[in-house]
XYZ file of C-alpha atoms in Angstrom:
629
model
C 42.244 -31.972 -6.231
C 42.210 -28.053 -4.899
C 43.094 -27.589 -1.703
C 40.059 -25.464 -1.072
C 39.522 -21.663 0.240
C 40.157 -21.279 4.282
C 36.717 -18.704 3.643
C 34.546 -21.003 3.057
C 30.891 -19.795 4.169
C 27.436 -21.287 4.053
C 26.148 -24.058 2.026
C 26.027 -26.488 4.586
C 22.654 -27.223 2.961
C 24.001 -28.084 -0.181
C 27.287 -30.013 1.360
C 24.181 -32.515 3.013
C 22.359 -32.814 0.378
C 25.064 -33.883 -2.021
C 26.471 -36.271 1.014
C 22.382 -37.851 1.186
C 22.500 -38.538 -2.593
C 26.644 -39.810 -3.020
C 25.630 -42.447 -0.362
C 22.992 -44.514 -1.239
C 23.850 -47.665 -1.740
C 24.017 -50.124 -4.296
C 23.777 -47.686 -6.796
C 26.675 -45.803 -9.361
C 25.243 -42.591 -7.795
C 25.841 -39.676 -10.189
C 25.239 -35.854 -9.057
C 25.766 -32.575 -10.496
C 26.286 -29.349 -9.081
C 25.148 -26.599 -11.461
C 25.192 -22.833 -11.012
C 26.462 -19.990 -13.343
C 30.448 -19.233 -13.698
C 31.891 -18.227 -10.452
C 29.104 -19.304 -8.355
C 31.690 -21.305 -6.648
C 30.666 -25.041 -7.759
C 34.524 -25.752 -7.802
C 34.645 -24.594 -4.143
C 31.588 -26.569 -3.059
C 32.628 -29.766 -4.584
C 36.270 -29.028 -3.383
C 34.911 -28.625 0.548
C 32.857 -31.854 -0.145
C 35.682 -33.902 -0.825
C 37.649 -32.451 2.085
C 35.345 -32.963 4.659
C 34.118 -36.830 3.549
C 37.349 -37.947 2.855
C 37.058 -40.684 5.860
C 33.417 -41.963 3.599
C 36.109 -42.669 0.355
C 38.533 -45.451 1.533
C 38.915 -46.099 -1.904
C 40.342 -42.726 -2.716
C 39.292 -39.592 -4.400
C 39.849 -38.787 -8.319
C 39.526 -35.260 -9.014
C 39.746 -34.793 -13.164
C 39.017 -31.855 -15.218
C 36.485 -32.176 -17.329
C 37.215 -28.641 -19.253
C 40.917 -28.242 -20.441
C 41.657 -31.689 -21.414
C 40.358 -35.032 -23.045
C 38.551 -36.679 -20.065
C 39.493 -40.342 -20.945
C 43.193 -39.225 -20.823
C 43.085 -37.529 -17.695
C 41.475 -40.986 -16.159
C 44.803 -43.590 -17.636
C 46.800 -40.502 -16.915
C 45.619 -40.456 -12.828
C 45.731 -44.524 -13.124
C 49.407 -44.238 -14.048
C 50.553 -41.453 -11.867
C 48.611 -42.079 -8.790
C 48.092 -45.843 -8.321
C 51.058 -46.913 -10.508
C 48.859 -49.043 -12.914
C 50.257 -50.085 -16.059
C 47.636 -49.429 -18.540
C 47.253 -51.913 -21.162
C 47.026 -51.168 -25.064
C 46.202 -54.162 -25.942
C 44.130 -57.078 -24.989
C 45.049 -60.750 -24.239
C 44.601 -61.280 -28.574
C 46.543 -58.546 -29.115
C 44.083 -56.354 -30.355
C 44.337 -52.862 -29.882
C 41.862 -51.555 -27.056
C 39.786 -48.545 -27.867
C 40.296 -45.277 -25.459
C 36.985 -46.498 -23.378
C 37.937 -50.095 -23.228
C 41.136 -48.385 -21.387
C 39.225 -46.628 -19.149
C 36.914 -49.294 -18.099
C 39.669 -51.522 -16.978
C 41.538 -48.565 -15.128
C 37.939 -48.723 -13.018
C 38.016 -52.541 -12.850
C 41.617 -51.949 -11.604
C 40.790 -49.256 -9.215
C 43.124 -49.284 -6.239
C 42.520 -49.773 -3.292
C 40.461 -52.049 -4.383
C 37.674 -51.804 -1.989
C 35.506 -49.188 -0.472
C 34.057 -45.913 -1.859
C 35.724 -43.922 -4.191
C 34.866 -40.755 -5.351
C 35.441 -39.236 -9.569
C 34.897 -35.839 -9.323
C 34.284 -34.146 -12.612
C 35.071 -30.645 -12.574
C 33.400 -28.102 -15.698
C 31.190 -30.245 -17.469
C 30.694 -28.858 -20.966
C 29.441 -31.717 -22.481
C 28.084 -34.677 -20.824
C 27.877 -36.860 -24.591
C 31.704 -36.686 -24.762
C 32.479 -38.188 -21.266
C 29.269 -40.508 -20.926
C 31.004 -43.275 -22.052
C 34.146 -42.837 -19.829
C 31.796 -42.520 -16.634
C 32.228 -45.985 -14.157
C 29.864 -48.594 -13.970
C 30.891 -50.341 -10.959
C 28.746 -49.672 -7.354
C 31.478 -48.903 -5.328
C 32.006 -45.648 -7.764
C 30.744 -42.398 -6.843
C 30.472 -38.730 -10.003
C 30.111 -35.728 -8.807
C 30.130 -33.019 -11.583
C 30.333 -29.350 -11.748
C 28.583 -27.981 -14.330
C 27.253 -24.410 -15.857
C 24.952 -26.788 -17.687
C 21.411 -27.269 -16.954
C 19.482 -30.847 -17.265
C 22.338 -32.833 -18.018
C 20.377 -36.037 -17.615
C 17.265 -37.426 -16.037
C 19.303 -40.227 -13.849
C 21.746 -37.267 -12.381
C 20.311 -35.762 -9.547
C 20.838 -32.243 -9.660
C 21.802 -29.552 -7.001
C 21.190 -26.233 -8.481
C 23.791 -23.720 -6.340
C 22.781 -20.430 -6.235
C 24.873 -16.951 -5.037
C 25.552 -16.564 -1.414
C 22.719 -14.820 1.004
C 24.429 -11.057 1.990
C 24.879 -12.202 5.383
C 27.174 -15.102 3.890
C 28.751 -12.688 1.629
C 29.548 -9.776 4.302
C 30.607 -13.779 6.682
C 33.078 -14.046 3.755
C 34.521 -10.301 2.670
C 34.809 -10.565 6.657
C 37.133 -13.348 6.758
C 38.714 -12.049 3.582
C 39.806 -8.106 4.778
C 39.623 -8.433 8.960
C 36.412 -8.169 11.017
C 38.622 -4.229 11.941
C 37.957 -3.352 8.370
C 34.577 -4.529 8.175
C 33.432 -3.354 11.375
C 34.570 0.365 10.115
C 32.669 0.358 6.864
C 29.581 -1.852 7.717
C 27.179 -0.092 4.999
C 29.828 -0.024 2.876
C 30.636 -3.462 3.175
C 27.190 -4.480 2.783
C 26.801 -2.586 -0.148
C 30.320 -3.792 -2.010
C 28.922 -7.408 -1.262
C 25.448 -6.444 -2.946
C 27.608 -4.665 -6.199
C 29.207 -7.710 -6.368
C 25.895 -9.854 -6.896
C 26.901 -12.018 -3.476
C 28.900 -14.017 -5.980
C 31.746 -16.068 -4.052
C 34.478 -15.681 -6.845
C 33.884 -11.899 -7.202
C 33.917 -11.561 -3.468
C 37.362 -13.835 -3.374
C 38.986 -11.386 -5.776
C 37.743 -8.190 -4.744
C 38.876 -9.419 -0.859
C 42.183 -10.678 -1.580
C 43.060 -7.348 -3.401
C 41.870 -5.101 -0.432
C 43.507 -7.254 1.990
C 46.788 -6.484 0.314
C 46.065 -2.582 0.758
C 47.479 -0.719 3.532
C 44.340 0.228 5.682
C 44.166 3.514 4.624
C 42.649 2.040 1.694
C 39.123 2.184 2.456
C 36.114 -0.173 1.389
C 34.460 3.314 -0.035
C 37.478 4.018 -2.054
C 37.263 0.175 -3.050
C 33.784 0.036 -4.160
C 33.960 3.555 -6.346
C 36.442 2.255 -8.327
C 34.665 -0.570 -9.172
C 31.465 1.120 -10.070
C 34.172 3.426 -12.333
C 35.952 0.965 -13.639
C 33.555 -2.067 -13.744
C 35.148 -5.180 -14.586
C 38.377 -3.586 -16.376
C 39.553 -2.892 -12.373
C 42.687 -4.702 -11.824
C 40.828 -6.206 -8.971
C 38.528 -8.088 -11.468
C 40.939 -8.999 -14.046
C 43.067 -11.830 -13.461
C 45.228 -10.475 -16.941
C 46.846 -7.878 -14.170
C 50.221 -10.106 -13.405
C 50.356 -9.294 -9.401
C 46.632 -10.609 -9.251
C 47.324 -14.054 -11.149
C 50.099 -14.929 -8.455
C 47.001 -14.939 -5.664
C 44.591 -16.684 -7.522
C 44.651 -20.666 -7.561
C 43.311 -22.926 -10.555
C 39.681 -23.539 -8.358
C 39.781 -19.447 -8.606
C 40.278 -18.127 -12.172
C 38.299 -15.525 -11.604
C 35.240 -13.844 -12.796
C 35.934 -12.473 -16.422
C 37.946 -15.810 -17.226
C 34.743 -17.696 -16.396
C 32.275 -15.489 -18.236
C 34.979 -15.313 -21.236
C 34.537 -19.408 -21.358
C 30.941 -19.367 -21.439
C 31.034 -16.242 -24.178
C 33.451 -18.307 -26.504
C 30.993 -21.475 -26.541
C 27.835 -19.538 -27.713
C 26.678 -19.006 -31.448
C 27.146 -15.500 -32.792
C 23.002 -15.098 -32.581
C 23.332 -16.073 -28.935
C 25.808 -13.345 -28.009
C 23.849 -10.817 -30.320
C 21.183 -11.720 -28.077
C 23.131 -11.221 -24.796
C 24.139 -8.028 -25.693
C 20.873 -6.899 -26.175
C 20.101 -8.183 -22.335
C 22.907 -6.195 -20.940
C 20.959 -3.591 -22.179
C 18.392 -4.745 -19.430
C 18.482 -2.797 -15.311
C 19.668 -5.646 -13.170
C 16.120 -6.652 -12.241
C 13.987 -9.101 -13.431
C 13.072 -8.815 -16.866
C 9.982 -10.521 -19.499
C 10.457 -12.183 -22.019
C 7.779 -10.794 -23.633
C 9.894 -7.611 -23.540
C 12.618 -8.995 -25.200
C 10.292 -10.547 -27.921
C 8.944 -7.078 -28.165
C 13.009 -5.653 -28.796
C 13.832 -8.392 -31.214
C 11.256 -8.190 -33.379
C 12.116 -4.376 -33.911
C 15.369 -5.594 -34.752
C 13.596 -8.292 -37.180
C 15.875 -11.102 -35.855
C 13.923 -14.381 -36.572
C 11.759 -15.023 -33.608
C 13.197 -19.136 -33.281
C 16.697 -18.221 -33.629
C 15.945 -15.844 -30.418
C 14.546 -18.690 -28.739
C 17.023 -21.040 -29.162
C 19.910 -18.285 -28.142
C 17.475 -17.767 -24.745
C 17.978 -21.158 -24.155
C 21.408 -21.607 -24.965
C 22.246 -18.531 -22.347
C 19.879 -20.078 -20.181
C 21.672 -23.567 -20.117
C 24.920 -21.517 -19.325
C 23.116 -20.093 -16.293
C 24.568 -16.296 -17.935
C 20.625 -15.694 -17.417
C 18.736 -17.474 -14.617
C 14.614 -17.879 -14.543
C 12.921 -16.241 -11.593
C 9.338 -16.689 -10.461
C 7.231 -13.321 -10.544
C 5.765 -13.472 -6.983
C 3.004 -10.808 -8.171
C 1.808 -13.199 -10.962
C 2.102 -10.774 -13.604
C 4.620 -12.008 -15.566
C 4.331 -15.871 -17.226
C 8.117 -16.097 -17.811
C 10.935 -13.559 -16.832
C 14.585 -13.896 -15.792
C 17.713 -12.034 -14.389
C 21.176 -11.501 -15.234
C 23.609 -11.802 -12.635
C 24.957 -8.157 -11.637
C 28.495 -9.422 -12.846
C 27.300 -11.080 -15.927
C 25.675 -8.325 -17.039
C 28.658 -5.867 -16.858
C 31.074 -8.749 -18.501
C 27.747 -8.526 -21.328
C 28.155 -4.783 -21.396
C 31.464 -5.191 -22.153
C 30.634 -7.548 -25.038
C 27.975 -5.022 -25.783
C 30.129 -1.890 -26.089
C 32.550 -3.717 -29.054
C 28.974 -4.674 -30.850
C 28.969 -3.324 -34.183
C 25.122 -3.315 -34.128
C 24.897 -1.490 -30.730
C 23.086 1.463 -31.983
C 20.531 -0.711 -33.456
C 20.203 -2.880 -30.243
C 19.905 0.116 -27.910
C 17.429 1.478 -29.841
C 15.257 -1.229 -30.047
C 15.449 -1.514 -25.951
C 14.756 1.886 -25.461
C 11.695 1.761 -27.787
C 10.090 -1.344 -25.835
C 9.934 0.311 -22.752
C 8.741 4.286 -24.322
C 6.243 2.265 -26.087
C 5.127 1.029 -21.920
C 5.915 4.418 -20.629
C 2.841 5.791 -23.052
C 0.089 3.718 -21.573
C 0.991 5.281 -17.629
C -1.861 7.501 -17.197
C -1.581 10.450 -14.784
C -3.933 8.346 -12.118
C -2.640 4.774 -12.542
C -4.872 2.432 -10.593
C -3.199 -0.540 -8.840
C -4.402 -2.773 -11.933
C -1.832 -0.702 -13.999
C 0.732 -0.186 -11.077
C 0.899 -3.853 -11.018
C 1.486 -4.530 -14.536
C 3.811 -1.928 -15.222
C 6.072 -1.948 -12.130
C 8.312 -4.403 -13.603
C 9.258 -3.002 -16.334
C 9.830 0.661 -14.416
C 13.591 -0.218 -13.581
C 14.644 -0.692 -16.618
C 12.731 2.607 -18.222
C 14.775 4.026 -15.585
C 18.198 2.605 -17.006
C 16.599 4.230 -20.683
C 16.426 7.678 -18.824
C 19.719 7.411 -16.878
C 22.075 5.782 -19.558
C 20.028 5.548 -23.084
C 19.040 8.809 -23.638
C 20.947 9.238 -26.253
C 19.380 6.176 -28.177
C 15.687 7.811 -27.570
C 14.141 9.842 -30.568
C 13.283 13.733 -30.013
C 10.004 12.802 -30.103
C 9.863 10.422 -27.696
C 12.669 11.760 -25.261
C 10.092 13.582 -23.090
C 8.463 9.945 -23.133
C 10.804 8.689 -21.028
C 11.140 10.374 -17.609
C 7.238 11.870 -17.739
C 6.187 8.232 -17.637
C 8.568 7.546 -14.500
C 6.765 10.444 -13.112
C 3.347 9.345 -14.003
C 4.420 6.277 -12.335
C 5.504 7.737 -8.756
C 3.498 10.384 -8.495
C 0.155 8.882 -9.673
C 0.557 6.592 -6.087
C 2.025 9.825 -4.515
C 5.262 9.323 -4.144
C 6.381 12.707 -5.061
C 9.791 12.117 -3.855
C 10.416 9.587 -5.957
C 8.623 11.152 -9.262
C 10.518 14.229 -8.614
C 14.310 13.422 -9.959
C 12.801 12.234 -13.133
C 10.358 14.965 -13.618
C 13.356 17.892 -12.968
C 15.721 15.937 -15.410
C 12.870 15.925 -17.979
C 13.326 19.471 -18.087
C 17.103 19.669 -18.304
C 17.646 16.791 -20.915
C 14.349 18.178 -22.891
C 15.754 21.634 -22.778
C 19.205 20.740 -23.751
C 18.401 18.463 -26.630
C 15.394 20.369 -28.240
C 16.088 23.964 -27.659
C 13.992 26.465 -25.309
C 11.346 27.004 -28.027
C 9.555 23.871 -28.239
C 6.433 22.309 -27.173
C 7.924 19.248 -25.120
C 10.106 21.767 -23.081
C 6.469 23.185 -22.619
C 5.143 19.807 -21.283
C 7.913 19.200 -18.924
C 7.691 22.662 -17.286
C 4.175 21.710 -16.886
C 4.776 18.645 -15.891
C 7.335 19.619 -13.388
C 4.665 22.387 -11.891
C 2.262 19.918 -11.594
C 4.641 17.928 -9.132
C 5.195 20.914 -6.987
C 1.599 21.694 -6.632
C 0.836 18.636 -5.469
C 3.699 18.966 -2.556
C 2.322 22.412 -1.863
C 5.026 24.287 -3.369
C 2.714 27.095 -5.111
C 6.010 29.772 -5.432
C 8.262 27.294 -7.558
C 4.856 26.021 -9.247
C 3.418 29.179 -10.848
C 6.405 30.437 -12.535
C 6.491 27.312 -14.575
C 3.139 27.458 -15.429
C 3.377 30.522 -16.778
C 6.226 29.913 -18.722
C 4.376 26.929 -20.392
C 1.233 28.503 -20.798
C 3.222 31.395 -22.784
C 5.796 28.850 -24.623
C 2.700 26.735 -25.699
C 0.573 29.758 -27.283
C 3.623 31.430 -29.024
C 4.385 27.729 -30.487
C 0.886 25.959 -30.791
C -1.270 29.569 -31.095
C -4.441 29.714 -28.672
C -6.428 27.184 -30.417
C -5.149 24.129 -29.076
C -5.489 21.692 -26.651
C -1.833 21.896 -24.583
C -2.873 25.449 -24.220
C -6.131 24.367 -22.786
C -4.929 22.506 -20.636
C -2.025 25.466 -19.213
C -5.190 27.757 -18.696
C -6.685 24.789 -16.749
C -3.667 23.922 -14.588
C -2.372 27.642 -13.774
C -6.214 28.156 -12.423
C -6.125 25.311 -10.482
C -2.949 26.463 -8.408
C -4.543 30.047 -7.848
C -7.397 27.944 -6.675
C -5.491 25.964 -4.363
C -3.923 29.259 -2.591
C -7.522 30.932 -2.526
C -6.964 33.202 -6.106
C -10.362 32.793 -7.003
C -10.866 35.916 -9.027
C -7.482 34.627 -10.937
C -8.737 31.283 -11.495
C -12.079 31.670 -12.488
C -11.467 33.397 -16.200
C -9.036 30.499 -16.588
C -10.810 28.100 -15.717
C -13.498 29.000 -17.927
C -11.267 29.876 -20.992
C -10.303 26.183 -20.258
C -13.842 24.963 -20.815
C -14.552 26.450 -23.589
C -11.588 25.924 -25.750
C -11.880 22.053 -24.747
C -15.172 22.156 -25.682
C -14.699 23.860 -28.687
C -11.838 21.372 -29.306
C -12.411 18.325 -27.681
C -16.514 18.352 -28.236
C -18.562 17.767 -25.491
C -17.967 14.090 -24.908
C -14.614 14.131 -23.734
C -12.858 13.453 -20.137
C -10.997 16.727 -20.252
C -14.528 18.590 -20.605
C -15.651 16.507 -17.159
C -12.238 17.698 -16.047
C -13.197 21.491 -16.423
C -16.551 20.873 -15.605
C -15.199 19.480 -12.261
C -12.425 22.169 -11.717
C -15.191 24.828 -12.329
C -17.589 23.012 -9.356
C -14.475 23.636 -6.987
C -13.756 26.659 -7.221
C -17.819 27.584 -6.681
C -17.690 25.317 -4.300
C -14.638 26.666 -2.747
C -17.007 30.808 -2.700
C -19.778 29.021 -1.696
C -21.281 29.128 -4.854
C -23.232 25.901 -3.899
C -25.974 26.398 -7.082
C -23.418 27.105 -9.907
C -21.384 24.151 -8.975
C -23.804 21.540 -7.887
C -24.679 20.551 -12.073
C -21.391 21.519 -13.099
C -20.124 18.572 -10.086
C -23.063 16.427 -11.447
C -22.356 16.875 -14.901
C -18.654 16.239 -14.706
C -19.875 12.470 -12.821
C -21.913 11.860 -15.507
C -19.828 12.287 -18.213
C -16.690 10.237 -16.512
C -19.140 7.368 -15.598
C -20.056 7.307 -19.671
C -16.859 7.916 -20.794
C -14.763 6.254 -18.210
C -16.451 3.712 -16.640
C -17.127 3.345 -12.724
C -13.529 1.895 -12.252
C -11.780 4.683 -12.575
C -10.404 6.981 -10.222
C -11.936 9.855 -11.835
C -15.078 8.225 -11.132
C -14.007 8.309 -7.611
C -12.861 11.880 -7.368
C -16.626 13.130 -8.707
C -18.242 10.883 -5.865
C -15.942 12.784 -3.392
C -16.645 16.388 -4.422
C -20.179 16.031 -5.134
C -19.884 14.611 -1.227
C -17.955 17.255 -0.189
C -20.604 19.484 -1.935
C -23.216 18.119 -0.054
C -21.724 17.901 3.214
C -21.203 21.462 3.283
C -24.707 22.251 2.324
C -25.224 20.267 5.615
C -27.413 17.546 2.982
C -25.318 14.569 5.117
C -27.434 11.509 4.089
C -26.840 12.411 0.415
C -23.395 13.155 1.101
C -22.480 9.682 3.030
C -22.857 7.650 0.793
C -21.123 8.979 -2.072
C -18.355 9.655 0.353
C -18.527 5.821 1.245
C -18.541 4.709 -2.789
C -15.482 6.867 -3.257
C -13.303 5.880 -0.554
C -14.148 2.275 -1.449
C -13.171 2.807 -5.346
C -10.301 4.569 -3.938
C -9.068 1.529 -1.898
C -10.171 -1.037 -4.380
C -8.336 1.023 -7.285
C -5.161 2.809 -5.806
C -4.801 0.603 -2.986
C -4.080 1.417 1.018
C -1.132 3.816 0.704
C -2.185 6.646 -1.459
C -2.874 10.137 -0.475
C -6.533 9.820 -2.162
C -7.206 7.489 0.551
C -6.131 9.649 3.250
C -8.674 11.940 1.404
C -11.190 10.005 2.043
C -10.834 8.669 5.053
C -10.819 12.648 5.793
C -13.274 13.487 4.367
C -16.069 11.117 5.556
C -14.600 11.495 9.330
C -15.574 15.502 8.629
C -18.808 14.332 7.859
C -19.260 12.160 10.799
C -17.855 14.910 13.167
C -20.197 17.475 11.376
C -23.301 15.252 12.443
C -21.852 14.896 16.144
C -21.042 10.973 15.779
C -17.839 11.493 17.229
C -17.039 8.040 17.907
C-alpha cells in the first residue's frame, strides 16, 4: 500500500461516504472510486486506508489492478504477507484453476477474523477480475477506477477536481505559506491553469519547492503556459523529476498516455478534434455538426464519445441556462495532453477546419442587435469562436475570415459591452488587412465595423476617418451601385449627426435612401433603417413635419417586416416618443415610450444601454409634464 501524500486536502466528504458504504454489515460491500487520470483516486483510497486502519483487524490488501494479472498479485500477497502455502492441487490431485486458488487464499485469510479490506487500485476492466473478487462477509473492495458504471451492485463515488480554495490549501503546503502569501493572484491563478487537479498541483509544487526563492510563482506559471505539458515540471521522462515522484504519483502525462493507448484509433481521431474545443463547456450538437463535415460515420462518433466519456478524458456537465440538451468539458490538462496528440495528427488540417467552420457557420446568424433569446443560445458557443479567432485563423477561409471576429463583436457590442467587442473588432482589421491585401471589400467591412464601435463609445475623431476610408475603398471596389456603399453613406451621416453636422449628414443620408431603395426595393429593413435615420436628423432641426411619416413609416415597415419582437421595433416606438414628447403631444408620447422600454427589457434584458435609454427617456417625459416624483 502507498504511504500517502503529507498534503492531503479536502475530501473529507468523500473519505465518509466511502467509510458509510465499506461498513454495512453483513454484506461483501464493493465500492468504486471513479474520476479521470490524476484526479487523485489513488490518494483518496490511500488516506482511506490510513485513517481506518483500527476498522480492518483483519488486515489491509492493497493490489494493483493495472500492471499485473490480478489473480497473481492475490497468491502472490497470500505467500509474501501471511506466509500461506498456496495449494496447486486439490485433495484428488487435480490441478486447481487460477480462481479456485484465489478463493481458498480468501477462505485462508489471516487473521482470520475481523474486517479486511482488498483494495483494487486502476480498474481497467472489471470482467477480468470479477471472478477473483471475495465472497466472504467479512471482505471489504474498494476500487479505483477511470471507468464509469462498472456495475449496478458497486456503489459508486464519482471524485471530482479539488475546489481552488483546496487547491491554493495544497500548492500552500507544497511551496511555504512565505511563497504563497507573496504571489496570492498568482497562486490562485497557477492553481486554476492547472484545472485544480491534485496530481498536476503535486508536480508543479514539488518542482517549485526545489527552486531557490528567487524563482517566482509568475516565472513558474509562464513557463507553463509556454511550454504546456513538455515543461520538465509536467513530464515525469525528465530523470531529476522521477526521483520525487512515488508509484501513487506517476504523474499527469503518464496517466493521460494510459488512457490514450487503450482507445480505438476513431476514438483518438475524435479527441483530437475536442482539443480543438476552448476549455469551456461544449455541445454535442457542435461536434455532430464538425464530424459530419469531416464525413466520419455518425455511430462510430458516438461510440468514441462514449468510450472518452467512460475514461472520464471528457466529463458531462449540466447547462444551468437550459439551452443545451447534452454538453461536456475537457479537463484543462487533458485537453493540452489532446493537443499534443492533436499536433502529430496527420489529418489536423482537416479537423481544424471542420471546427472552425461549425462555429463561422454560428458566428453568421449574430445580428447587430441580438436580443437575449439569441444571447442565450449563442453564448456558449462564443468561447470557443474566440479560440477560432485567437489560434485558428489560419484554418478559416478568406471568405469567411472577417466572419470570425465581426461575430464576436456583434456579440459584445449588441448588449453593449464595447470593451469587450473592441479587441476583436481592432484585430479584424489587422488579420483582414494582412491576409487579403488593402484593396478589398472585407478590409472595407472591418474599418466599418471598427467605426461603428467607436461611435457608439463617443469616439467621433477615430470614427470618421474610418468611415471614410470604407466608404471610398467600397466605391472604388464595388462602384456606387451597391448596397455596402449604401450603407457607408448611411453610417458616415449618422456620426455627423451625432456631433450636430446636419448639413453633412443630410445629402448622405438621403443618397442612402435612395440607393437602398433603388436596390433593396421598398420592402426591406434597411429602407425602415434610412427612413428612421432621416426622422432623426429632422427631428434633431426641429423639422417635426418632415420626420413625423418618415418615423411612422420606418415603424410600419419593421412591424411588417420584422415583427413586434424585435428591437428595431422597439427603437421606432422610442423615437416616434421622443418625437412626440418634444412636440409637447405627452399622452401620445407615453405610451409608446412605455411599449419600448418594455420590449427593451423583455428583449435585451436589464443591463443594456437601450434600457438606460429608456428609462431616460420616459423620466424626460415625466419631468417635462412636472410629475417629478
Amino acid at each position: 500500500m502507498f504511504q500517502g501524500s503529507a498534503n492531503f486536502v479536502g475530501r473529507q466528504h468523500e473519505l465518509s461516504l466511502l467509510q458509510e458504504k465499506l461498513q454495512q454489515p453483513g454484506v461483501v460491500a464493493i465500492s468504486a472510486v471513479s474520476g479521470m487520470g490524476g484526479v487523485g483516486k489513488t490518494e483518496l483510497a490511500t488516506q482511506y486506508a490510513h485513517q481506518h486502519q483500527a476498522d480492518y483487524p483483519g488486515g489491509i490488501c492493497w493490489l494493483n489492478a493495472r500492471e499485473s494479472n490480478v489473480a497473481a498479485e492475490i497468491i502472490q500477497f497470500a505467500q509474501a504477507y501471511m506466509n500461506l502455502e498456496v495449494p496447486q492441487q486439490d485433495f484428488r490431485g487435480r490441478q486447481l484453476s487460477l480462481t479456485e486458488q484465489v478463493h481458498w487464499c480468501w477462505q485462508h485469510w489471516q487473521p482470520p477474523e475481523g474486517l479486511a479490506l482488498v483494495v483494487l487500485d486502476d480498474i481497467t476492466d472489471l470482467g477480468s477480475c470479477r471472478e477473483f473478487l471475495p465472497t466472504a462477509h467479512r471482505f471489504r473492495v474498494l476500487m479505483t477506477t477511470r471507468l464509469r458504471y462498472l456495475d449496478t451492485n458497486i456503489e459508486e463515488i464519482s471524485l471530482d477536481v479539488l475546489s481552488p480554495e483546496e487547491a491554493l490549501e495544497l500548492l500552500t503546503k507544497l511551496v511555504g505559506e512565505r511563497r504563497v502569501q507573496k504571489e496570492e493572484e498568482t497562486a490562485k491563478q497557477l492553481c486554476e491553469w492547472l484545472g485544480y487537479l491534485p496530481l498536476g498541483l503535486e508536480l508543479v509544487g514539488r518542482y517549485l519547492a526545489k527552486k531557490p526563492p528567487h524563482w517566482s510563482l509568475a516565472k513558474m506559471l509562464q513557463r507553463l503556459q509556454q511550454q504546456r505539458l513538455q515543461d520538465e515540471a509536467i513530464n515525469r521522462h525528465k530523470q531529476q523529476l522521477q526521483k520525487t515522484l512515488s508509484t501513487a504519483q506517476l504523474g499527469v502525462l503518464d496517466a493521460f498516455e494510459l488512457s490514450w493507448l487503450e482507445l480505438d484509433p476513431m476514438t483518438q481521431r475524435v479527441g483530437e478534434l475536442l482539443s480543438l474545443f476552448a476549455p469551456d463547456i461544449f455541445a454535442w450538437k457542435w461536434v455532430e455538426s464538425a464530424t459530419s463535415r469531416l464525413n466520419w460515420d455518425a455511430t462510430e462518433v458516438e461510440t468514441a464519445v462514449e468510450q472518452l466519456y467512460e475514461r472520464h478524458l471528457i466529463q458531462s456537465v449540466e447547462d444551468k441556462s437550459g439551452d443545451i440538451d447534452y454538453c461536456y468539458k475537457i479537463h484543462p490538462l487533458i485537453r493540452e495532453f489532446l493537443k499534443l496528440k492533436q499536433a502529430a495528427s496527420e489529418q489536423i488540417d482537416e479537423l481544424k477546419r471542420a471546427f472552425a467552420e461549425t462555429f463561422i457557420a454560428i458566428a453568421k446568424k449574430i445580428p447587430d442587435s441580438p436580443t437575449q433569446e439569441i444571447i442565450k443560445s449563442v453564448k456558449d458557443a462564443i468561447p470557443h469562436l474566440a479560440e477560432v479567432a485567437q489560434n485558428l485563423s489560419a484554418s478559416v477561409s478568406d471568405e469567411n475570415l472577417i466572419s470570425v471576429f465581426a461575430g464576436l463583436g456583434r456579440f459584445y457590442e449588441g448588449q453593449g459591452l464595447y470593451a469587450l467587442a473592441k479587441p476583436w473588432l481592432e484585430q479584424c482589421v489587422s488579420v483582414v488587412q494582412s491576409r487579403l491585401g488593402d484593396e478589398h471589400p472585407d478590409v472595407a467591412a472591418s474599418y466599418n465595423n471598427l467605426a461603428g464601435l467607436y461611435k457608439s463609445q463617443g469616439r467621433y475623431t477615430d470614427a470618421e476617418p474610418l468611415y471614410i476610408k470604407a466608404l471610398e475603398l467600397r466605391q472604388r471596389l464595388l462602384g456606387e451601385e451597391h448596397p455596402d456603399v449604401a450603407a457607408s453613406y448611411n453610417n458616415l451621416a449618422g456620426l455627423y449627426s451625432d456631433q450636430g453636422r446636419y448639413t453633412e449628414a443630410e445629402p448622405l443620408y438621403i443618397k442612402a435612401l435612395e440607393l437602398r431603395q433603388r436596390l433593396l426595393g421598398d420592402e426591406h429593413p434597411d429602407v425602415a433603417a434610412s427612413y428612421n435615420n432621416l426622422a432623426g436628423l429632422y427631428k434633431s432641426q426641429g423639422r417635426y413635419t418632415d420626420a413625423e411619416p418618415l418615423y411612422i413609416k420606418a415603424l410600419e415597415l419593421r412591424q411588417r417586416l420584422l415583427g413586434e419582437e424585435h428591437p428595431d421595433v422597439a427603437a421606432s416606438y422610442n423615437n416616434l416618443a421622443g418625437l412626440y414628447s418634444d412636440q409637447g403631444r405627452y399622452t401620445e408620447a407615453e405610451p409608446l415610450y412605455i411599449k419600448a422600454l418594455e420590449l427593451r427589457q423583455r428583449l435585451l434584458g436589464d443591463e443594456h444601454p437601450d434600457v438606460a435609454a429608456s428609462y431616460n427617456n420616459l423620466a424626460g417625459l415625466y419631468k417635462s409634464q412636472g410629475r417629478y416624483t
